[in-house]
PDB file of C-alpha atoms in Angstrom:
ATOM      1  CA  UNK A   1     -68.489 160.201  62.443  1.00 61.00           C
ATOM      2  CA  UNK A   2     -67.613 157.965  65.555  1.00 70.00           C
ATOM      3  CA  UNK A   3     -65.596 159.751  68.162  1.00 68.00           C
ATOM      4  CA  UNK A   4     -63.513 157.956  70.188  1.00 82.00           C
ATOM      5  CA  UNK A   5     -62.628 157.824  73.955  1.00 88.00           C
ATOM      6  CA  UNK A   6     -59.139 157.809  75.331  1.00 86.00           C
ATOM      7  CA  UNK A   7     -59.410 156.799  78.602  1.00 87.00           C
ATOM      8  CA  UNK A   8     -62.660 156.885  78.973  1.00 90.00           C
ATOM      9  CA  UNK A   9     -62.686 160.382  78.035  1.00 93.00           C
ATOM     10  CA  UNK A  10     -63.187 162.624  74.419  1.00 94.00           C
ATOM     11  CA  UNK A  11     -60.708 164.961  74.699  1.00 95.00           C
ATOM     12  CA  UNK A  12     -57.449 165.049  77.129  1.00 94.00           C
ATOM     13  CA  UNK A  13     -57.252 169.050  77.543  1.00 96.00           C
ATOM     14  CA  UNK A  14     -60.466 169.071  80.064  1.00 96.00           C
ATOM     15  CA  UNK A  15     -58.719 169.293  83.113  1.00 96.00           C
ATOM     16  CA  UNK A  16     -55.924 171.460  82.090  1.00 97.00           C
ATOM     17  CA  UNK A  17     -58.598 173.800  80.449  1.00 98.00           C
ATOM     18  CA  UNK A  18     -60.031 174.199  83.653  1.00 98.00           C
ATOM     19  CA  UNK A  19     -57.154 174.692  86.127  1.00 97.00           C
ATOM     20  CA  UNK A  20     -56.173 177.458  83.421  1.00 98.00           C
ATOM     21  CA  UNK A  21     -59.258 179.057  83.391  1.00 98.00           C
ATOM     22  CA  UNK A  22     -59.694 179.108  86.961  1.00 98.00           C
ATOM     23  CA  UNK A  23     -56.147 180.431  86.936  1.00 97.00           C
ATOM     24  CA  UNK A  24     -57.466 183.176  85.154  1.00 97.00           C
ATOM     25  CA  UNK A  25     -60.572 184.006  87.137  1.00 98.00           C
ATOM     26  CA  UNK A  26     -62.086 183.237  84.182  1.00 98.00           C
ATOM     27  CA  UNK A  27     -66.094 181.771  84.545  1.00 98.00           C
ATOM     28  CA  UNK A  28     -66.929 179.271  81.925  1.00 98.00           C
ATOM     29  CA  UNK A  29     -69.763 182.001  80.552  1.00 98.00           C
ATOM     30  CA  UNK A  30     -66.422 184.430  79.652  1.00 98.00           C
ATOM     31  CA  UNK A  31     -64.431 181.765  78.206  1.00 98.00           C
ATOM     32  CA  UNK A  32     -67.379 180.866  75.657  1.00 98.00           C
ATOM     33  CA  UNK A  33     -67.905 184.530  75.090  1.00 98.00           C
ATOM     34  CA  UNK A  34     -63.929 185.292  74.192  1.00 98.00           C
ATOM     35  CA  UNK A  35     -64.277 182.015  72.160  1.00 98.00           C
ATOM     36  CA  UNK A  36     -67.337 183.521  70.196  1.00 98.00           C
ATOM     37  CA  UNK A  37     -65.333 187.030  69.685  1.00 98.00           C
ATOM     38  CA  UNK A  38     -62.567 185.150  68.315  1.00 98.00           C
ATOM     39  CA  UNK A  39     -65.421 183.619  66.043  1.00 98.00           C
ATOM     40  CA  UNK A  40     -65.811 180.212  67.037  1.00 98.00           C
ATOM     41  CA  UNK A  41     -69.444 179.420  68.329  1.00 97.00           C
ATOM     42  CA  UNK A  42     -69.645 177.813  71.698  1.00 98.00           C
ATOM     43  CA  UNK A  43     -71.792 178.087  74.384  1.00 98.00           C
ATOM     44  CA  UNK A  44     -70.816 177.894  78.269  1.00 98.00           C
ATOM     45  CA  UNK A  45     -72.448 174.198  78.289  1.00 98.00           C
ATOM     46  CA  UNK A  46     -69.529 173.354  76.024  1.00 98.00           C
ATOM     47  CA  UNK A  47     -67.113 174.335  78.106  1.00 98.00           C
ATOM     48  CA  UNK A  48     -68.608 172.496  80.824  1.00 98.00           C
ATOM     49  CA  UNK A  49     -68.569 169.173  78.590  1.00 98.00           C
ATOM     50  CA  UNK A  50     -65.059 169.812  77.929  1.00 98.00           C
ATOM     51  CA  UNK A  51     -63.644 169.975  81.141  1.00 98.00           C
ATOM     52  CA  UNK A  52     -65.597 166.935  82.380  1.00 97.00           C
ATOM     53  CA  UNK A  53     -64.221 165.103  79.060  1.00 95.00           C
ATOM     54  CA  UNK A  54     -67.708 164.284  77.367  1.00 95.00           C
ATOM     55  CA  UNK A  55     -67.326 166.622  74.417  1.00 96.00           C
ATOM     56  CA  UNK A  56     -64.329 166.524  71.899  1.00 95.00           C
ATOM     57  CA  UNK A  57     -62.759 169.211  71.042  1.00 96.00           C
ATOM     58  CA  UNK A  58     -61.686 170.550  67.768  1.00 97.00           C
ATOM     59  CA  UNK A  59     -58.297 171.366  67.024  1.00 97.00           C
ATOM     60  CA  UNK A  60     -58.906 175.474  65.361  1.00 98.00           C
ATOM     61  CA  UNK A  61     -61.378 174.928  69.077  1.00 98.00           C
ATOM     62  CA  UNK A  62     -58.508 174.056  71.000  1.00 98.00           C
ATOM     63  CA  UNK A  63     -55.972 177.273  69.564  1.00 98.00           C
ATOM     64  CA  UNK A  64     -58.470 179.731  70.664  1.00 98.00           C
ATOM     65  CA  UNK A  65     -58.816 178.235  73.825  1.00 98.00           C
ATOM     66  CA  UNK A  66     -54.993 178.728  74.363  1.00 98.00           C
ATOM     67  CA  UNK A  67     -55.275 182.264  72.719  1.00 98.00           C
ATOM     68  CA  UNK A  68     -58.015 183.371  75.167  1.00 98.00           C
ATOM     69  CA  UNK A  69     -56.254 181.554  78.090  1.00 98.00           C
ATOM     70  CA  UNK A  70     -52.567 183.277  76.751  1.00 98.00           C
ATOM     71  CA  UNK A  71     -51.120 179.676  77.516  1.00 98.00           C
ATOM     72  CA  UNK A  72     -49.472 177.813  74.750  1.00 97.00           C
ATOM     73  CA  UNK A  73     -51.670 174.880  73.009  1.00 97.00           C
ATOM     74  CA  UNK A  74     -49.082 172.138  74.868  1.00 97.00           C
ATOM     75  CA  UNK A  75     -50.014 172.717  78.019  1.00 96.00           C
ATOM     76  CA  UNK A  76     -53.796 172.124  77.396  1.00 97.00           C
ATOM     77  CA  UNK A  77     -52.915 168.885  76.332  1.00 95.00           C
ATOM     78  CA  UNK A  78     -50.238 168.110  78.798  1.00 92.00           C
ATOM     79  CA  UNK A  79     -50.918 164.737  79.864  1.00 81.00           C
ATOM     80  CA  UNK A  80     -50.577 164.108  83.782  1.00 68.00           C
ATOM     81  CA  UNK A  81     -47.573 161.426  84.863  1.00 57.00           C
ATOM     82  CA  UNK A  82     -49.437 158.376  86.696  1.00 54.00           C
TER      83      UNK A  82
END
């Protein structure tokens, strides 16, 4: 499967995953293990990918994201205005 970039990125929630877990005081360690107890399997290294853009996510990834961060799925993929 090729995955594409958009914007020189694969995926466009990075940066809003990681303003809302630092929002949340939240390490990237506890976000991966809330993912896992919500039964998706993902490792702290992941996370890391994601927020820097070099791993895509998954869509059932990106609704436990929002579930663990208690944010709603639209404002992980909020796009910033240029």
């Amino acid at each position: 499967m090729k995955i594409y970039d958009y914007m020189g990125k694969k995926n466009i929630c990075g940066a809003n995953l990681r303003k809302q877990r630092v929002r949340k005081k939240l390490s990237q360690s506890v976000l991966a293990a809330r993912m896992q107890l919500e039964g998706v399997n993902i490792e702290r290294d992941s996370i890391s990918r994601i927020e820097r853009g070099e791993r895509f996510v998954a869509d059932y990834e990106l609704l436990v994201m929002a579930k663990v961060l208690d944010v709603a799925v639209e404002l992980l993929i909020k796009t910033q205005p240029k």
